[in-house]
Short mmCIF file of C-alpha atoms and ligand atoms in Angstrom, two decimals:
data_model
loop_
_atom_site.label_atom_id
_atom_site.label_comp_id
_atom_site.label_asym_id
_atom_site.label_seq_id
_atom_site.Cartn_x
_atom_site.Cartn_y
_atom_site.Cartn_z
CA UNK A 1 10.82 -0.47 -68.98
CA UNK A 2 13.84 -1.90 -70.72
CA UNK A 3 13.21 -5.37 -72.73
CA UNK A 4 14.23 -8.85 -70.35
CA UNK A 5 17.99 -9.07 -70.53
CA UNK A 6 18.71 -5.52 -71.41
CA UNK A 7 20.98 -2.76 -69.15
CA UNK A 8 19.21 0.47 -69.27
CA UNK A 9 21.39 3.48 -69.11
CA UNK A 10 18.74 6.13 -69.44
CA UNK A 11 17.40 6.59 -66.00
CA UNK A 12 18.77 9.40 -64.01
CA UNK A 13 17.78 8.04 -60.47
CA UNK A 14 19.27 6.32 -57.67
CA UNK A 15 19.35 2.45 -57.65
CA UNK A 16 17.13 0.81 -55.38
CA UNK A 17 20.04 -0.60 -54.10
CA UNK A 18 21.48 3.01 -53.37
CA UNK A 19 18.38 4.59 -51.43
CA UNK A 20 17.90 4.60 -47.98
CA UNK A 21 14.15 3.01 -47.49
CA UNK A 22 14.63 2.65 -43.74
CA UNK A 23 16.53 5.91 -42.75
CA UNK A 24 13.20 7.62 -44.74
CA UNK A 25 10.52 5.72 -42.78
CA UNK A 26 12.05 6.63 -39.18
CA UNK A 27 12.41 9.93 -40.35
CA UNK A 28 8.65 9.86 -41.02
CA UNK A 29 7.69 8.32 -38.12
CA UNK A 30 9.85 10.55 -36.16
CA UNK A 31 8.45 13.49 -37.72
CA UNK A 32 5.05 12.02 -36.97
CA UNK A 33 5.78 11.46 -33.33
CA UNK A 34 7.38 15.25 -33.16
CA UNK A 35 4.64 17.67 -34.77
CA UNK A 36 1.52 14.90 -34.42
CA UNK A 37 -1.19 15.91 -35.82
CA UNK A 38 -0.18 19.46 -36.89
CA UNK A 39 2.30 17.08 -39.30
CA UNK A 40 -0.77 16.37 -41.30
CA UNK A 41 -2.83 19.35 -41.55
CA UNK A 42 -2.05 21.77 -43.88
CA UNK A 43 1.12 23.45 -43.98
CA UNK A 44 2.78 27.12 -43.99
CA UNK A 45 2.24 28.72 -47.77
CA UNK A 46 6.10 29.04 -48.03
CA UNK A 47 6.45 25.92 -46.28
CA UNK A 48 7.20 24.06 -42.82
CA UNK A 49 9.57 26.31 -40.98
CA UNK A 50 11.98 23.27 -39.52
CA UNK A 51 11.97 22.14 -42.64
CA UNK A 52 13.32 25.42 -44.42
CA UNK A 53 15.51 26.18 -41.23
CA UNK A 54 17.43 22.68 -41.77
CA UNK A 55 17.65 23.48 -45.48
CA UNK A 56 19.73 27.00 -44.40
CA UNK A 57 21.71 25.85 -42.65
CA UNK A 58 22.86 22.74 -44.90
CA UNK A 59 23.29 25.74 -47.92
CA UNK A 60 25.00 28.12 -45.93
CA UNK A 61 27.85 25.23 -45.57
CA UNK A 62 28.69 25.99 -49.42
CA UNK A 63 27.45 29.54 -49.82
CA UNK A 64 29.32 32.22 -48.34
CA UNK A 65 26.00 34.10 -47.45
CA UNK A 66 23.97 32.67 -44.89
CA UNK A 67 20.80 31.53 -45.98
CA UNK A 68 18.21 31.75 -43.87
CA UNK A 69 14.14 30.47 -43.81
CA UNK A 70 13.00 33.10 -45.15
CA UNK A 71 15.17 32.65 -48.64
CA UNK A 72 13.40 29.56 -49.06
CA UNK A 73 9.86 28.13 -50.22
CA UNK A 74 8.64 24.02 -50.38
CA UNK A 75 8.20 22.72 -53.68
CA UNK A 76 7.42 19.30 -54.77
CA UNK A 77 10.44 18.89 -56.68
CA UNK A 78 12.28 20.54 -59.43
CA UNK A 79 9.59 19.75 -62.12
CA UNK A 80 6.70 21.27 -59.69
CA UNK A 81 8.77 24.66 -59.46
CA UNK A 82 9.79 25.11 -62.94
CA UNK A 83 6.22 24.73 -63.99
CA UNK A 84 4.80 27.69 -60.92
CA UNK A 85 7.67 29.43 -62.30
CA UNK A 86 6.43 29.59 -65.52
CA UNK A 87 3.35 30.03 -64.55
CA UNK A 88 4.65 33.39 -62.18
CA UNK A 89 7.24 35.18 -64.03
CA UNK A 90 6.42 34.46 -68.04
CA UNK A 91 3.29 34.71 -70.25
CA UNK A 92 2.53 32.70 -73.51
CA UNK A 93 4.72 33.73 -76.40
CA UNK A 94 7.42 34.87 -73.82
CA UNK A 95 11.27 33.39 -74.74
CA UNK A 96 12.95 31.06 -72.73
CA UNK A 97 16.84 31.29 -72.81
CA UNK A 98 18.72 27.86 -72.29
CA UNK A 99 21.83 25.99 -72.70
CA UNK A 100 22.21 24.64 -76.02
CA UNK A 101 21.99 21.35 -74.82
CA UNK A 102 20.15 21.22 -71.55
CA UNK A 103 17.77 18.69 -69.28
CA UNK A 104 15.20 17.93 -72.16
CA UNK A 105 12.10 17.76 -69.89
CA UNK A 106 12.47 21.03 -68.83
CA UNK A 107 11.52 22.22 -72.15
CA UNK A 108 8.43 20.40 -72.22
CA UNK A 109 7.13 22.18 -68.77
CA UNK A 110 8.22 25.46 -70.24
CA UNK A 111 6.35 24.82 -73.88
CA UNK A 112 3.41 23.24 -72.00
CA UNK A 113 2.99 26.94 -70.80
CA UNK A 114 3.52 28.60 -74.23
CA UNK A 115 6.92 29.91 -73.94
CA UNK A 116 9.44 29.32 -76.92
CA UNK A 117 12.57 27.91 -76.10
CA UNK A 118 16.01 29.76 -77.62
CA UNK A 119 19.87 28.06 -76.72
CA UNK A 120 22.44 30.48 -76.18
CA UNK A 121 25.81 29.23 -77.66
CA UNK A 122 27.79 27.88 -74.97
CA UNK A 123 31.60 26.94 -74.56
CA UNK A 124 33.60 24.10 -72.62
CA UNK A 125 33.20 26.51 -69.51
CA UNK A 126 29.20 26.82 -69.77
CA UNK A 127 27.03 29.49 -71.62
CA UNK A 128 29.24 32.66 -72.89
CA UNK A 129 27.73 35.57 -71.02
CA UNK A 130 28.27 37.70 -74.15
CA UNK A 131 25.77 35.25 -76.43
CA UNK A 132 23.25 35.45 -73.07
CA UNK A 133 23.40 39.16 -73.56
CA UNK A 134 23.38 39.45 -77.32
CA UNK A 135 20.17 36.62 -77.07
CA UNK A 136 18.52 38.91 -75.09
CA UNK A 137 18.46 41.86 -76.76
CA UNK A 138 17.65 40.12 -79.91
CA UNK A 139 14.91 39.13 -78.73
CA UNK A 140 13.59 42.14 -76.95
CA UNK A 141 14.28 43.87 -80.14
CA UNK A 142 12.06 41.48 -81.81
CA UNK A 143 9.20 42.56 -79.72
CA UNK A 144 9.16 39.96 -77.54
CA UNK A 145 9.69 39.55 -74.42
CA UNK A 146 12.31 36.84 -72.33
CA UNK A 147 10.59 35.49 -69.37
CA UNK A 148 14.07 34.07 -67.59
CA UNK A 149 17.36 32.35 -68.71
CA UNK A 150 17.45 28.17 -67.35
CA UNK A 151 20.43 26.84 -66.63
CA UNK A 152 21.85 24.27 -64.60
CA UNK A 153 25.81 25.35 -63.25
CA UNK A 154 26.52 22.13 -61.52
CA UNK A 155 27.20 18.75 -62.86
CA UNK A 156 25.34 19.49 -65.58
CA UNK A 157 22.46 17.10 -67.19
CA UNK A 158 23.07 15.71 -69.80
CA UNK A 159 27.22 16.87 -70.18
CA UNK A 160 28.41 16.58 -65.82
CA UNK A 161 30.47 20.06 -67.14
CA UNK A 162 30.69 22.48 -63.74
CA UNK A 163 30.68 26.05 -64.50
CA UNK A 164 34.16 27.26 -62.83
CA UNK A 165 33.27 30.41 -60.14
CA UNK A 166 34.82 33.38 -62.98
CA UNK A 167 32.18 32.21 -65.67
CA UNK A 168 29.42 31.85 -62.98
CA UNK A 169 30.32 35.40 -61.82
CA UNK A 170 30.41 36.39 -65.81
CA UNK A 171 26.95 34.98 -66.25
CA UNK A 172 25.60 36.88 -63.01
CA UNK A 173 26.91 40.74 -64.13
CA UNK A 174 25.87 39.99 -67.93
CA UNK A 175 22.40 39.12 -66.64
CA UNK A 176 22.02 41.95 -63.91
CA UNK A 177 23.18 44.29 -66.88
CA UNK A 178 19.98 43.01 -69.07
CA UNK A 179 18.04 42.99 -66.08
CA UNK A 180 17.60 38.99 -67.31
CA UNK A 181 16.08 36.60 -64.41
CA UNK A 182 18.23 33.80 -64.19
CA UNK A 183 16.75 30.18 -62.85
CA UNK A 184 19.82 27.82 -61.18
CA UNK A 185 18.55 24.27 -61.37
CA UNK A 186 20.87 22.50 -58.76
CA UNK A 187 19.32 19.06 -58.75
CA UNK A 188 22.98 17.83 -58.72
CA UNK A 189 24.64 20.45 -56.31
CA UNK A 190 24.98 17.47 -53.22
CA UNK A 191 26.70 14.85 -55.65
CA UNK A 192 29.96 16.46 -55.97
CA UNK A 193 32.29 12.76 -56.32
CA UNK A 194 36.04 13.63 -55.96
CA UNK A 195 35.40 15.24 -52.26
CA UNK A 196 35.62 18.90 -53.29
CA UNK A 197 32.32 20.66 -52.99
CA UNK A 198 30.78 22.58 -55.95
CA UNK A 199 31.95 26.22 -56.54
CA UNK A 200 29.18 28.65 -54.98
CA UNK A 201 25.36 28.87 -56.44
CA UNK A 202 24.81 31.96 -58.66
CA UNK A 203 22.24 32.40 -56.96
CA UNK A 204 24.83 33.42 -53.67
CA UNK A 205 26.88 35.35 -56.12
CA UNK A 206 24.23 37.67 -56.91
CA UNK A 207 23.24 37.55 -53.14
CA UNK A 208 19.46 36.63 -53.88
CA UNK A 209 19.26 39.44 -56.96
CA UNK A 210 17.92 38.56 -60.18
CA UNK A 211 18.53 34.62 -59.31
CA UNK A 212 15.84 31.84 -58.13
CA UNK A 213 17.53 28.47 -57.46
CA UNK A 214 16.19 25.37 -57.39
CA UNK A 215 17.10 22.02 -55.41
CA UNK A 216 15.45 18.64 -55.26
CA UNK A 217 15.20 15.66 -52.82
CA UNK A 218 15.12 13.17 -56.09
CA UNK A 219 18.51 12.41 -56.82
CA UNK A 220 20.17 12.10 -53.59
CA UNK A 221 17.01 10.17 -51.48
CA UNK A 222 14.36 9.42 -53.56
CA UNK A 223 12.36 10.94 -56.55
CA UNK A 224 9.03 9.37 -55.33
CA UNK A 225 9.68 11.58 -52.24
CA UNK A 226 8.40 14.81 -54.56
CA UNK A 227 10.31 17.03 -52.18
CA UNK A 228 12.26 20.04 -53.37
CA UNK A 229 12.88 23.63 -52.55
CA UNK A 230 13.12 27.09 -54.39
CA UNK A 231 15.85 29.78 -52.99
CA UNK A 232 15.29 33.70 -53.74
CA UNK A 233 14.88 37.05 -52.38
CA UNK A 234 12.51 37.27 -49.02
CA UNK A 235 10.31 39.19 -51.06
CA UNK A 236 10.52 36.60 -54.09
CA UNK A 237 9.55 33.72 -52.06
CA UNK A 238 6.38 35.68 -50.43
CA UNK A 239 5.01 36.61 -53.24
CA UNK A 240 5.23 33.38 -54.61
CA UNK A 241 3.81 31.43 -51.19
CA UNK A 242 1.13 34.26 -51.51
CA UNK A 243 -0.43 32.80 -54.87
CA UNK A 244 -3.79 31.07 -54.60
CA UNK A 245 -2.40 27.21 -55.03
CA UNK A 246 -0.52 27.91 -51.84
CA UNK A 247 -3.85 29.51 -49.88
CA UNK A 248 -5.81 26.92 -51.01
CA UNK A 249 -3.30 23.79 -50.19
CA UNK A 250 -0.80 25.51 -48.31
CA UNK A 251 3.02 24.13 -49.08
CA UNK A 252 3.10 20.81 -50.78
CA UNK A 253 4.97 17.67 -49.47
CA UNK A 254 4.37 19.00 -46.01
CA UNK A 255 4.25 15.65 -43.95
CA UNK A 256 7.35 14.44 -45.95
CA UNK A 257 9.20 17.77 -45.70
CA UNK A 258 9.08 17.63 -41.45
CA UNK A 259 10.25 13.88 -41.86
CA UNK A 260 13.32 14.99 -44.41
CA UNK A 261 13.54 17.94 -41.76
CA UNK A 262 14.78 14.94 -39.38
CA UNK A 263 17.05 13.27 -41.42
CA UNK A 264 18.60 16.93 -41.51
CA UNK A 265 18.94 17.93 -37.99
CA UNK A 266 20.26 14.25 -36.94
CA UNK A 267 22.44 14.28 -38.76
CA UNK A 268 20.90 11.12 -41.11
CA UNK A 269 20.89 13.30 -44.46
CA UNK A 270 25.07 13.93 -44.39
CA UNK A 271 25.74 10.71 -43.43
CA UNK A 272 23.57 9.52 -45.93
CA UNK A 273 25.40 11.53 -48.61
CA UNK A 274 28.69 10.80 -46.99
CA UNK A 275 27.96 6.63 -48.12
CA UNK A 276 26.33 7.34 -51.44
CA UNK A 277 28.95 9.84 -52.79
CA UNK A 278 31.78 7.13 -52.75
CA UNK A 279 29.28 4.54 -53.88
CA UNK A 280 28.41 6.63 -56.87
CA UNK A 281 31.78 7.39 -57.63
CA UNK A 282 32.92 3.84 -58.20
CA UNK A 283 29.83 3.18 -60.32
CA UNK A 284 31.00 6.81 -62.27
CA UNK A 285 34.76 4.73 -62.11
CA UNK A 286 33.58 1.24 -63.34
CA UNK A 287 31.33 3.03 -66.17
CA UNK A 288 33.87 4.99 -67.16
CA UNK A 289 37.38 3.70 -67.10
CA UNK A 290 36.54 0.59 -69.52
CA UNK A 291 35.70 3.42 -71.78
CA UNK A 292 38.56 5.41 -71.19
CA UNK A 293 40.94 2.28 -71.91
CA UNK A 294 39.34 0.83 -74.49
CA UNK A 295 37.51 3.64 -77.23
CA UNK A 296 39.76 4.99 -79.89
CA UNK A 297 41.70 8.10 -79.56
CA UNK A 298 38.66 10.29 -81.33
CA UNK A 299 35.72 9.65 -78.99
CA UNK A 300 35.77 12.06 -76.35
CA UNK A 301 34.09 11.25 -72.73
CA UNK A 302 34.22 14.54 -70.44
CA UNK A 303 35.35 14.60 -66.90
CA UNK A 304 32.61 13.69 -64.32
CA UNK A 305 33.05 15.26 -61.11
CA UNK A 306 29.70 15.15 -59.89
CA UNK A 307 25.98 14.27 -60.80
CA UNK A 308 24.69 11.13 -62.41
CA UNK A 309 25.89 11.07 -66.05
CA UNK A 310 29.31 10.81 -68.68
CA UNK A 311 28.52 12.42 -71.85
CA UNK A 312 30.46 10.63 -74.40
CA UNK A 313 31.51 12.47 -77.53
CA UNK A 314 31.51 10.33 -80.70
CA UNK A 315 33.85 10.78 -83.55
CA UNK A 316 32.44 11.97 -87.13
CA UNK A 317 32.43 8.33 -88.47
CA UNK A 318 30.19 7.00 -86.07
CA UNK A 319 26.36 8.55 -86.43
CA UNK A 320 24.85 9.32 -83.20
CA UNK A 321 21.69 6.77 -83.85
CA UNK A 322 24.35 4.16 -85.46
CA UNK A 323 25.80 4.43 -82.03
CA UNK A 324 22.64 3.81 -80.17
CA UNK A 325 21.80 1.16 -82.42
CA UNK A 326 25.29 -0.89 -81.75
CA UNK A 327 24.28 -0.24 -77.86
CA UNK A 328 21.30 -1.92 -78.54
CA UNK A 329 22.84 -4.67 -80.37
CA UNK A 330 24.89 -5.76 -77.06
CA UNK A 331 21.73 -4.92 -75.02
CA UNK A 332 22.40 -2.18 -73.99
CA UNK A 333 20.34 1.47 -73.61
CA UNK A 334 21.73 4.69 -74.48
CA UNK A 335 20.63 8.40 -74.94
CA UNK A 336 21.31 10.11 -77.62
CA UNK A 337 23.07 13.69 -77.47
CA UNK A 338 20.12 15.38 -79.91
CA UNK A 339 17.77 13.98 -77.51
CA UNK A 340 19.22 17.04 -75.28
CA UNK A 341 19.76 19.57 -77.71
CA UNK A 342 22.85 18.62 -78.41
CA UNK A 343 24.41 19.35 -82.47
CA UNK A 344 27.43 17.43 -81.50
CA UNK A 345 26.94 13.93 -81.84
CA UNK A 346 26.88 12.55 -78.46
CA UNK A 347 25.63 9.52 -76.02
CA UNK A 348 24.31 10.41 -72.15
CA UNK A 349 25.19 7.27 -70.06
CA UNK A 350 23.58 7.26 -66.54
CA UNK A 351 25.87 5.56 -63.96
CA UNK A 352 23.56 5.80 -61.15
CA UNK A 353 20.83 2.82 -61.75
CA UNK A 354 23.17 -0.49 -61.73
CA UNK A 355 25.61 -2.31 -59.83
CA UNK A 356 28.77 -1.71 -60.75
CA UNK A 357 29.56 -5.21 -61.91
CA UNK A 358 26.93 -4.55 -64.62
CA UNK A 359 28.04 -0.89 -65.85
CA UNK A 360 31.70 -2.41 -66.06
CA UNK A 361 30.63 -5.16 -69.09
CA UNK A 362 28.25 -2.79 -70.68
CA UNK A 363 31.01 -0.28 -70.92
CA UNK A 364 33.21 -2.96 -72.00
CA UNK A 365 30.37 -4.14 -74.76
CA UNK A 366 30.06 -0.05 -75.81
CA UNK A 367 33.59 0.10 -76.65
CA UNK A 368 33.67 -3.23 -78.63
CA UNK A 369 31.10 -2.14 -80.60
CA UNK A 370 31.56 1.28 -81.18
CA UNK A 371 35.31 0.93 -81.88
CA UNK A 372 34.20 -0.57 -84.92
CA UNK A 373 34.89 1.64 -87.90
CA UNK A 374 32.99 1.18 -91.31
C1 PLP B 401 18.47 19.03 -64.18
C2 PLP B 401 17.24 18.39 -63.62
N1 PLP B 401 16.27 19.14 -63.09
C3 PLP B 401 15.16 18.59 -62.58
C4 PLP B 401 14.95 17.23 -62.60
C5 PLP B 401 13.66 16.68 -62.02
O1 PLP B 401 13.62 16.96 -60.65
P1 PLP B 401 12.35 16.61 -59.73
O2 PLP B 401 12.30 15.12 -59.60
O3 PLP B 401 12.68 17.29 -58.45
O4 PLP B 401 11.14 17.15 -60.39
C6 PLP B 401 15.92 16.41 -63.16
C7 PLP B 401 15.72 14.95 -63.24
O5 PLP B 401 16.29 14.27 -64.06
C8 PLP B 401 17.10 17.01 -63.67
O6 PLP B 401 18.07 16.28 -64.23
#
């Protein structure tokens, strides 16, 4: 919790404000009225089939291949499937490939399960498929072995960068070539902001081979939801809805998974993202444009297309923590780049917690304070 009187920029989830509380309990008591009591016993291991037949269709809009139910498996959120992942595909002492700077609480899931973490070098354009190879075999010819490469393609956390369709289709041959699992986290995929949708998934590109991708109900309805969903190969998803968790619970968020299952086939979950996207983009606009007009020349803030966060570059005479400090000093939070990985000095500003009223002064307080030189 942020002190009284303070404007936390840290949190990467929707604003109360922003997430629709009634639209989710019809959809629950629709679902409830629909399936009865079947909606509360347990459900399929890969997962309630309306559910994952909703989920295909709203993909295939995007994806040139059609998905289809059996592609997908229920999770309880991104966090939920990185951990079975881990748990499935990797042992202890395995290497994890990532971004160099990358979604920090991923690591912890994957070093909770042994696995040692190694960035490939990356470029304005995303990871360079070369480095992902050259990692890899470096590795391997260390004796050990690399469980799967993380990344996250769209609207990146912490840096909003979108890898562009060429690199995405780089990053797919290099990895078939090393035989190298790849893991798409697409929390971010449905909060494209400027009305053109995100380039297609890798995991589409490589047509379900070699690539697991992973989506989430938390950022565009609501994290306390715990809804999510893994895509892969038929055969990827059975074996994984054939492991014991599943054949002793069966699929998890089932009861909420029929109700989000609603909101898909009435059309509730588009309209839902057609309001928020605009909403989010003036909150991305009032955030950013006082920052635009008013930082010196050297800070850099990257273009945000999509997602939740502006990454804000700072210049070499301002120290990432002095930064953070003179955020504090106007009361206001901020993340700092190493935080994610990052070597650049850096700041992660979430626009998606506050009015946009309030983002507008604290940007305005940022660049007063951090203009400062000396
Ligand atoms: C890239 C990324 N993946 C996963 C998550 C967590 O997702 P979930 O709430 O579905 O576990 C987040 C939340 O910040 C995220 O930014």
């Amino acid at each position: 919790m942020a002190p009284i009187g303070f404007l936390d920029l840290g949190p990467g989830y929707l604003d109360p404000e922003l997430v629709p509380t009634d639209t989710i309990g019809r959809a629950y008591s629709a679902a409830l009225a629909r399936y009865g009591d079947t909606a509360l016993a347990y459900g399929h291991n890969q997962g309630a089939l309306p559910y994952r037949a909703a989920l295909a269709r709203h993909l295939t809009r995007t994806d040139a291949e059609p998905w289809t139910p059996a592609h997908l498996l229920t999770t309880s959120g991104t966090s939920q499937a990185l951990d079975t992942l881990a748990s499935a595909f990797s042992r202890p002492g395995d290497v994890v490939l990532t971004e160099a700077t990358t979604y920090d609480l991923a690591l912890n899931i994957f070093r909770d399960r042994g696995l040692t973490v190694s960035p490939v070098t990356c470029d304005a354009d995303g990871p360079d498929p070369d480095a992902m190879e050259r990692t890899v075999e470096l590795v391997r010819a260390s004796g050990r072995r690399v469980a799967f490469a993380y990344l996250i393609p769209t609207f990146h956390n912490p840096t909003a960068r979108l890898i562009p369709t060429a690199r995405r289709i780089d990053l797919v041959v290099a990895a078939r070539r090393q035989n190298l699992l790849i893991v798409e986290d697409d929390a971010y995929a449905d909060l494209f902001l400027d009305g053109t949708e995100a380039p297609p998934s890798l995991t589409a590109l490589a047509t379900w081979d070699g690539v697991l991708r992973l989506g989430t109900f938390s950022k565009t309805l609501a994290p306390g939801l715990r809804l999510g969903w893994l895509g892969g190969s038929p055969v990827l998803c059975r074996r994984l809805a054939d492991r014991g968790v599943a054949h002793s619970g069966g699929s998890p968020s089932h009861l909420t998974a029929l109700a989000v299952a609603e909101l898909m086939q009435d059309g509730g979950y588009v309209e839902h993202l057609e309001r928020l996207r605009p909403r989010l983009a003036h909150r991305r606009d009032a955030l950013s444009a006082p920052l635009r007009e008013r930082l010196r020349h050297d800070f850099t803030l990257r273009p945000v297309q999509g997602g939740m966060f502006t990454w804000v570059e700072l210049p070499p005479w301002l120290l990432e923590q002095e930064a953070v400090a003179r955020a504090s000093a106007v009361s206001v939070l901020v993340q700092p780049g190493s935080r994610f990985g990052s070597r650049e000095p850096a700041v992660r500003l979430a626009h998606c917690a506050h009015p946009p009223t309030r983002l507008r002064s604290a940007a305005a307080g940022l660049a007063g304070v951090w203009n400062q030189k000396g």
